[in-house]
PDB file of C-alpha atoms in Angstrom:
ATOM      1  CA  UNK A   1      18.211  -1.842 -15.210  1.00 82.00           C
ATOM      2  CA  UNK A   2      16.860  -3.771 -11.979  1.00 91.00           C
ATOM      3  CA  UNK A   3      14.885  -6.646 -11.222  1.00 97.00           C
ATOM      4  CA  UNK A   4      11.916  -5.155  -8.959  1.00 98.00           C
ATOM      5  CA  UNK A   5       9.129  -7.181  -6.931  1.00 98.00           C
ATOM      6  CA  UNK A   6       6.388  -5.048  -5.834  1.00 98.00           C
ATOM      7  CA  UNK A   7       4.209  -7.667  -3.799  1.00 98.00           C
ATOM      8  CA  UNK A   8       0.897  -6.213  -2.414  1.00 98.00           C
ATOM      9  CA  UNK A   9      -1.623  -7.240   0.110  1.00 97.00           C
ATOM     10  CA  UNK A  10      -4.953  -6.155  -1.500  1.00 92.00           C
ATOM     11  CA  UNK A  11      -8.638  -6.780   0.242  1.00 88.00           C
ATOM     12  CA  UNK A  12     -10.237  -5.228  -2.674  1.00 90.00           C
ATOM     13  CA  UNK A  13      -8.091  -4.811  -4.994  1.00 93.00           C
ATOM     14  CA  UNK A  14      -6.967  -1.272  -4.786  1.00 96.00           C
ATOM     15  CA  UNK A  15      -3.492  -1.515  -3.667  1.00 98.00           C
ATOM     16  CA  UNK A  16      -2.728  -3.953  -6.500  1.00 98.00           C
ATOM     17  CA  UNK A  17      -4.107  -1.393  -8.990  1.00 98.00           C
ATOM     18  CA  UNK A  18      -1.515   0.787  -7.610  1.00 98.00           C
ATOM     19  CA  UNK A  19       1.470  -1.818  -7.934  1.00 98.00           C
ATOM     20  CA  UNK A  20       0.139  -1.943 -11.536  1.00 98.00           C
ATOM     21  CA  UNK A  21       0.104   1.014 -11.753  1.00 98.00           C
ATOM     22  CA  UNK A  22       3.848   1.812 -10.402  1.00 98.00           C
ATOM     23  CA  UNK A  23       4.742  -1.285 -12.614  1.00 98.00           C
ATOM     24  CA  UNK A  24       3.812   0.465 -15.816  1.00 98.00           C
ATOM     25  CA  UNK A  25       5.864   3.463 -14.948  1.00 97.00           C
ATOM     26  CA  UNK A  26       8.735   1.743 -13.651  1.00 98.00           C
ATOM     27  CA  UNK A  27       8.765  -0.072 -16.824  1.00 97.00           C
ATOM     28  CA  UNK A  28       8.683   3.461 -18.868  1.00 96.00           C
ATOM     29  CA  UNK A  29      11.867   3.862 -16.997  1.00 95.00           C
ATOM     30  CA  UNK A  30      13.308   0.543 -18.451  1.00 95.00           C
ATOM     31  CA  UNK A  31      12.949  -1.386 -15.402  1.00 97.00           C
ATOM     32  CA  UNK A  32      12.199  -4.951 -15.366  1.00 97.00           C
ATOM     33  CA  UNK A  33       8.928  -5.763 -12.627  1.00 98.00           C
ATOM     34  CA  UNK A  34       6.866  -8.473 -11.261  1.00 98.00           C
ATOM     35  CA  UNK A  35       4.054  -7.702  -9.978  1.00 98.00           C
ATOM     36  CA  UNK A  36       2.504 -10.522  -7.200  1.00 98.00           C
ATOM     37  CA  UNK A  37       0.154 -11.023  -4.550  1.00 98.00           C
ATOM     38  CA  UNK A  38       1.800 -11.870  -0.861  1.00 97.00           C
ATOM     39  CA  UNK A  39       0.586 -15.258  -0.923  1.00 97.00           C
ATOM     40  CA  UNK A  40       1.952 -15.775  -4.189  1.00 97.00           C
ATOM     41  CA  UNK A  41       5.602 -13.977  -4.685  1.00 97.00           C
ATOM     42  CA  UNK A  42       7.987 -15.617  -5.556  1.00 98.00           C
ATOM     43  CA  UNK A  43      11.593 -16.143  -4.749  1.00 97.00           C
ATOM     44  CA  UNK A  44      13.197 -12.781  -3.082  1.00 98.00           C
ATOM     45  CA  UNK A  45      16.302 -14.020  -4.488  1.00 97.00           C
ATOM     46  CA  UNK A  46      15.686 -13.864  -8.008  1.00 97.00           C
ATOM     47  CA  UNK A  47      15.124  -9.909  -7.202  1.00 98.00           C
ATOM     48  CA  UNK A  48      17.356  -6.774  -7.106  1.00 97.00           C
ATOM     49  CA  UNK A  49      14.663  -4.774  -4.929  1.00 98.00           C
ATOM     50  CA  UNK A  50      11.812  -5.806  -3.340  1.00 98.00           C
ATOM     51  CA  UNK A  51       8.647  -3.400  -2.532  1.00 98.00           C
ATOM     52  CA  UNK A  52       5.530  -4.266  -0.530  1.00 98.00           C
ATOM     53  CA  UNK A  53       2.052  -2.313  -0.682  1.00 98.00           C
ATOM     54  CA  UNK A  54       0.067  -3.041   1.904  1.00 98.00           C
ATOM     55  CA  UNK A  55      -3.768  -2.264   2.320  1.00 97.00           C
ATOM     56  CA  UNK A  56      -5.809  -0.900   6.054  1.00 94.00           C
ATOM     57  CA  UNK A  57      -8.855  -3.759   6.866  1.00 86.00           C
ATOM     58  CA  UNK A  58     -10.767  -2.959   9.422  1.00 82.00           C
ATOM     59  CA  UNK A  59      -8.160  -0.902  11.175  1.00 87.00           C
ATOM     60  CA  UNK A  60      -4.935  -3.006  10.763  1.00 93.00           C
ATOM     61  CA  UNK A  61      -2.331  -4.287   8.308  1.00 96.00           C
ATOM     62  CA  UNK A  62      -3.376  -8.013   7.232  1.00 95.00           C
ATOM     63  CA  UNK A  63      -1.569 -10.691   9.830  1.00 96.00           C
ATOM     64  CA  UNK A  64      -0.070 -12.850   6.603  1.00 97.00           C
ATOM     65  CA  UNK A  65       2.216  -9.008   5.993  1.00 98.00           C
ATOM     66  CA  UNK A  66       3.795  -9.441   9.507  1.00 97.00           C
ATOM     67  CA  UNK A  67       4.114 -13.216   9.220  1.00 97.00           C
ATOM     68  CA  UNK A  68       5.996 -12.458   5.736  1.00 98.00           C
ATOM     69  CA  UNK A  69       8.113  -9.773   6.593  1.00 98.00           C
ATOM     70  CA  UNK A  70       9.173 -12.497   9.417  1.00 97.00           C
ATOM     71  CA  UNK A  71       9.973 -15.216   6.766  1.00 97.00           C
ATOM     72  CA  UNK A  72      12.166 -13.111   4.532  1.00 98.00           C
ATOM     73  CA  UNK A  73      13.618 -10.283   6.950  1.00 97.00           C
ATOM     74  CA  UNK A  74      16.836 -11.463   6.186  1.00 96.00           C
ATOM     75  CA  UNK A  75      16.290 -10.689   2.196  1.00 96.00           C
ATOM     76  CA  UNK A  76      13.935  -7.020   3.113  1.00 97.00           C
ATOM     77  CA  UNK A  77      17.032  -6.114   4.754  1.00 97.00           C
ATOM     78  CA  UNK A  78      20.254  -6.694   2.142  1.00 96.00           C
ATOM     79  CA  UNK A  79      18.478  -5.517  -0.753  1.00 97.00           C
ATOM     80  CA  UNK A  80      17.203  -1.819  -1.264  1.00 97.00           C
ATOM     81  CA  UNK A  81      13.200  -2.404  -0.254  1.00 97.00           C
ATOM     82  CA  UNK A  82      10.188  -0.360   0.760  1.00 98.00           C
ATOM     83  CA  UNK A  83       6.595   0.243   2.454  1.00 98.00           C
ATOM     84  CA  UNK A  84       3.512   1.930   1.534  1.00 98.00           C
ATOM     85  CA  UNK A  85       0.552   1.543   3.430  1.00 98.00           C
ATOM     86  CA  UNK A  86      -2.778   2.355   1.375  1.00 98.00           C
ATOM     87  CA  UNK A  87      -5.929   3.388   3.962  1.00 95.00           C
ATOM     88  CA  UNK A  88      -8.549   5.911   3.500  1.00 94.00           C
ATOM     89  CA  UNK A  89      -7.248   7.856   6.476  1.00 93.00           C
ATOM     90  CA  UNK A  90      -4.352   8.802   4.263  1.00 95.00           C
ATOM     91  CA  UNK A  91      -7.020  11.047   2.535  1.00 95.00           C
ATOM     92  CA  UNK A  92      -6.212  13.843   5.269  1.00 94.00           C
ATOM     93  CA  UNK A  93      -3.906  16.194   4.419  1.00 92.00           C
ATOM     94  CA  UNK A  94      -2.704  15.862   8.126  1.00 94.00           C
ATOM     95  CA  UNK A  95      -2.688  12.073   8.095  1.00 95.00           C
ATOM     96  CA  UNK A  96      -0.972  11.401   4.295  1.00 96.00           C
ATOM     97  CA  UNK A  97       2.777  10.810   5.346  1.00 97.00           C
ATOM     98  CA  UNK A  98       4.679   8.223   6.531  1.00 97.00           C
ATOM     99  CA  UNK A  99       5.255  10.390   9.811  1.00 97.00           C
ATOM    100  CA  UNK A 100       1.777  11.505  10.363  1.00 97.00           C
ATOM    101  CA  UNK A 101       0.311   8.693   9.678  1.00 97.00           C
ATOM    102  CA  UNK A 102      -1.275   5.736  12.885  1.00 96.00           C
ATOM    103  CA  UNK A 103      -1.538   3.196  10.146  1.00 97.00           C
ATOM    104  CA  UNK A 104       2.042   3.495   9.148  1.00 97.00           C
ATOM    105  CA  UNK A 105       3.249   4.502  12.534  1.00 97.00           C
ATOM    106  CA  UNK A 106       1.862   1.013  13.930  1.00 97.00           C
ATOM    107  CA  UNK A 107       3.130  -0.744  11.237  1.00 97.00           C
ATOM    108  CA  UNK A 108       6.276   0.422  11.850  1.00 97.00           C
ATOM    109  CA  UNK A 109       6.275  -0.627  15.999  1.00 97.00           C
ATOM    110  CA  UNK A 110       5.265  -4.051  14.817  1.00 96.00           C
ATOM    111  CA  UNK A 111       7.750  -4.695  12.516  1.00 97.00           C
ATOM    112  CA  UNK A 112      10.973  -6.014  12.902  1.00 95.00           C
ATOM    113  CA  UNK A 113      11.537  -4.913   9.216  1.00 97.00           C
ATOM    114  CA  UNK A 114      12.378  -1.410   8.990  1.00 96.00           C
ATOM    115  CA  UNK A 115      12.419   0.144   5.531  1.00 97.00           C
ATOM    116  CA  UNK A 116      13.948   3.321   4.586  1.00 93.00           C
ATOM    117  CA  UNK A 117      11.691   4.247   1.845  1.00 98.00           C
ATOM    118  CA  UNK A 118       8.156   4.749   2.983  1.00 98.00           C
ATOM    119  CA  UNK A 119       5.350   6.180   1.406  1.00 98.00           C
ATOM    120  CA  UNK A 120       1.767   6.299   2.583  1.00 98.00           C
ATOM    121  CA  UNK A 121      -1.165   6.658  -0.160  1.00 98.00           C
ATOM    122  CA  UNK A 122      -4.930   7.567  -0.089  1.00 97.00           C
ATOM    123  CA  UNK A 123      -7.316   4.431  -0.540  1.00 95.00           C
ATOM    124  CA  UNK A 124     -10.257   4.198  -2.927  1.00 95.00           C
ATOM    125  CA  UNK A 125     -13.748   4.303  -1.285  1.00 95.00           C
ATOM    126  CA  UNK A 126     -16.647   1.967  -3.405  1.00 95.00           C
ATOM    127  CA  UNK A 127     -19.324   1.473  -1.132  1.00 94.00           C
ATOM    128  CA  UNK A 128     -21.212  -0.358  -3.860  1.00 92.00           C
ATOM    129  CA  UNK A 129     -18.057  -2.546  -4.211  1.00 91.00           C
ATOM    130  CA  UNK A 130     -18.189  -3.804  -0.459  1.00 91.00           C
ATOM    131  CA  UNK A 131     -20.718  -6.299   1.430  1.00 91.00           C
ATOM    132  CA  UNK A 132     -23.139  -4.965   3.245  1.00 93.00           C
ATOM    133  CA  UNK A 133     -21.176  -5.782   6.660  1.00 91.00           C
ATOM    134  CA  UNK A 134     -17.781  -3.609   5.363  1.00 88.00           C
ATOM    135  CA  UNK A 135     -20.327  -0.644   3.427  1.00 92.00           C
ATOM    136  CA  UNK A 136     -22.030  -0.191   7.197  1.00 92.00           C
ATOM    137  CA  UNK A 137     -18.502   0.016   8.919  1.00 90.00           C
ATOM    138  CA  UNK A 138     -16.779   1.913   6.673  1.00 91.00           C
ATOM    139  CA  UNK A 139     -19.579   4.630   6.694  1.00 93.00           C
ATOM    140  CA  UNK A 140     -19.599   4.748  10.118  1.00 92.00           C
ATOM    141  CA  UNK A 141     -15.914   5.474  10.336  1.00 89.00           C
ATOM    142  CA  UNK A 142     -16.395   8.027   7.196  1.00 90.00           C
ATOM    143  CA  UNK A 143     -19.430   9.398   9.792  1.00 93.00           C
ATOM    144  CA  UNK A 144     -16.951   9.798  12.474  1.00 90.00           C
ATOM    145  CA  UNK A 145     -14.055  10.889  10.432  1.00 87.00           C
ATOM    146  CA  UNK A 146     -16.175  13.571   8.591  1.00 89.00           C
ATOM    147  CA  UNK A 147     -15.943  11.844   4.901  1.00 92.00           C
ATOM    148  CA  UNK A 148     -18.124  10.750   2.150  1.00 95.00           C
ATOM    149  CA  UNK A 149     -21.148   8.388   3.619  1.00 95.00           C
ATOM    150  CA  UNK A 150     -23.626   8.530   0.781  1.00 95.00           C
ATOM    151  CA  UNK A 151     -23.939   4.462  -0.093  1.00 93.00           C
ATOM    152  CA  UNK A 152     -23.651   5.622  -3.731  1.00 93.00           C
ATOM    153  CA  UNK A 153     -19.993   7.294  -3.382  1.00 95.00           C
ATOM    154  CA  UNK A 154     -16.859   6.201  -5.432  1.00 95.00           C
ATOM    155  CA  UNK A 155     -14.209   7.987  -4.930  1.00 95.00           C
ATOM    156  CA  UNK A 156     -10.264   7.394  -5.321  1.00 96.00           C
ATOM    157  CA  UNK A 157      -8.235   8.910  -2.679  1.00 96.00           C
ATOM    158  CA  UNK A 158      -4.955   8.492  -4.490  1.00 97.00           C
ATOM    159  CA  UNK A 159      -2.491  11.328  -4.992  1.00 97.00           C
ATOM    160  CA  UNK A 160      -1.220   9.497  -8.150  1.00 98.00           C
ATOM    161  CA  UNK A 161       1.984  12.409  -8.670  1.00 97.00           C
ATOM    162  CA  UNK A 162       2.891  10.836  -5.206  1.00 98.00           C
ATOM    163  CA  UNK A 163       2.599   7.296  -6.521  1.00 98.00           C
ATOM    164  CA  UNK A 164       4.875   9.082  -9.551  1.00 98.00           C
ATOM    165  CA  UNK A 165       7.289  10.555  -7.333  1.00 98.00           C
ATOM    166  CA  UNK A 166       7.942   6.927  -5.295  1.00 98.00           C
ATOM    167  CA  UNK A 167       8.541   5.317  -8.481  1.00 98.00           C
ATOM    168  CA  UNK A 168      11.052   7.711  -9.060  1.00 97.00           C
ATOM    169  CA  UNK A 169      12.257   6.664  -5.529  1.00 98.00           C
ATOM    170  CA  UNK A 170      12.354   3.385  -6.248  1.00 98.00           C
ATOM    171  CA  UNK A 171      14.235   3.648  -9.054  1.00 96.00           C
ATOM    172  CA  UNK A 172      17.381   5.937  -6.847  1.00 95.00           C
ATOM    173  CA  UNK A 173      17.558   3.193  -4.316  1.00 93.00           C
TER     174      UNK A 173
END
C-alpha cells in the first residue's frame, strides 16, 4: 500500500474531476490518496509517489506548474512521479499521446523535471460553462481545428479506460 499525491492544476475544474476520479480507483486498489490543488499540496515528504495533472489555458501549461516543479524537483525526482497533461487537442487520435502530443512535448522542453510516466488525456468542452471571452476563443480554435463550435456543445473528451490503464501505472511504479 502507498501514500499517493495526485496534485492538479485545474482552470475549470476538469482535470481535478479526473484526479478524483483516478483517486477512487486507486483506492479500489487499496491505495491510500490525497487529492490537492497546486496551490494547496501539501508536504511531498509525507508521500510515497507524487502525480501532477495539469490542464492547457489558452495554449500553455499554467506558470505556478513550472514554478512548482522548480520548488520541489529535488522530491519529483527520488520518488516514483508522473505527468498528464489534459487539453482538448488530445481529442485527436493523432495528437492523444505523450509523443504526439505539442502540449506535452513543450511541457517537456520547459521542464527541468522529467517524468517517466506520462500520459496525455482528452479535455472536456462546456461552452456554456466558460465566459464569454474563453467560449469565443475556444470556438475559434474548435473552428480552426475542425471540432464542435455550436455554443450549446458539452462534450467530454476523456478516454476514461486510458485514465484506467494509468492508474494501473501508477500503481507498478
Amino acid at each position: 500500500m502507498s501514500q499517493i499525491l495526485l496534485i492538479h492544476s485545474s482552470v475549470h475544474g476538469y482535470t481535478q474531476k479526473i484526479c478524483e476520479y483516478l483517486q477512487r480507483q486507486l483506492i479500489e486498489q487499496d491505495q491510500l490518496v490525497t487529492v490537492a490543488p497546486l496551490a494547496e499540496a501539501p508536504d511531498l515528504a509525507l508521500f510515497d509517489k507524487v502525480y501532477i495533472g495539469a490542464s492547457i489555458r489558452h495554449g500553455k501549461h499554467r506558470p505556478a506548474l513550472y514554478q512548482f516543479i522548480e520548488d520541489h524537483r529535488a522530491e519529483l525526482d527520488n520518488k516514483p512521479s508522473g505527468f498528464f497533461s489534459v487539453s482538448l487537442v488530445a481529442r485527436k487520435p493523432n495528437k492523444n499521446t505523450p509523443q504526439t502530443n505539442s502540449y506535452m512535448q513543450q511541457f517537456l522542453s520547459q521542464s527541468p523535471w522529467q517524468p517517466k510516466l506520462l500520459q496525455v488525456f482528452g479535455g472536456n468542452l462546456d461552452y456554456q460553462g466558460y465566459g464569454a471571452m474563453d467560449r469565443n476563443i475556444i470556438r475559434f480554435i474548435m473552428w480552426l481545428t475542425k471540432g464542435p463550435t455550436d455554443p450549446n456543445t458539452k462534450v467530454e473528451f476523456t478516454d476514461w479506460q486510458k485514465v484506467d490503464e494509468f492508474a494501473q501505472q501508477i500503481i507498478e511504479a
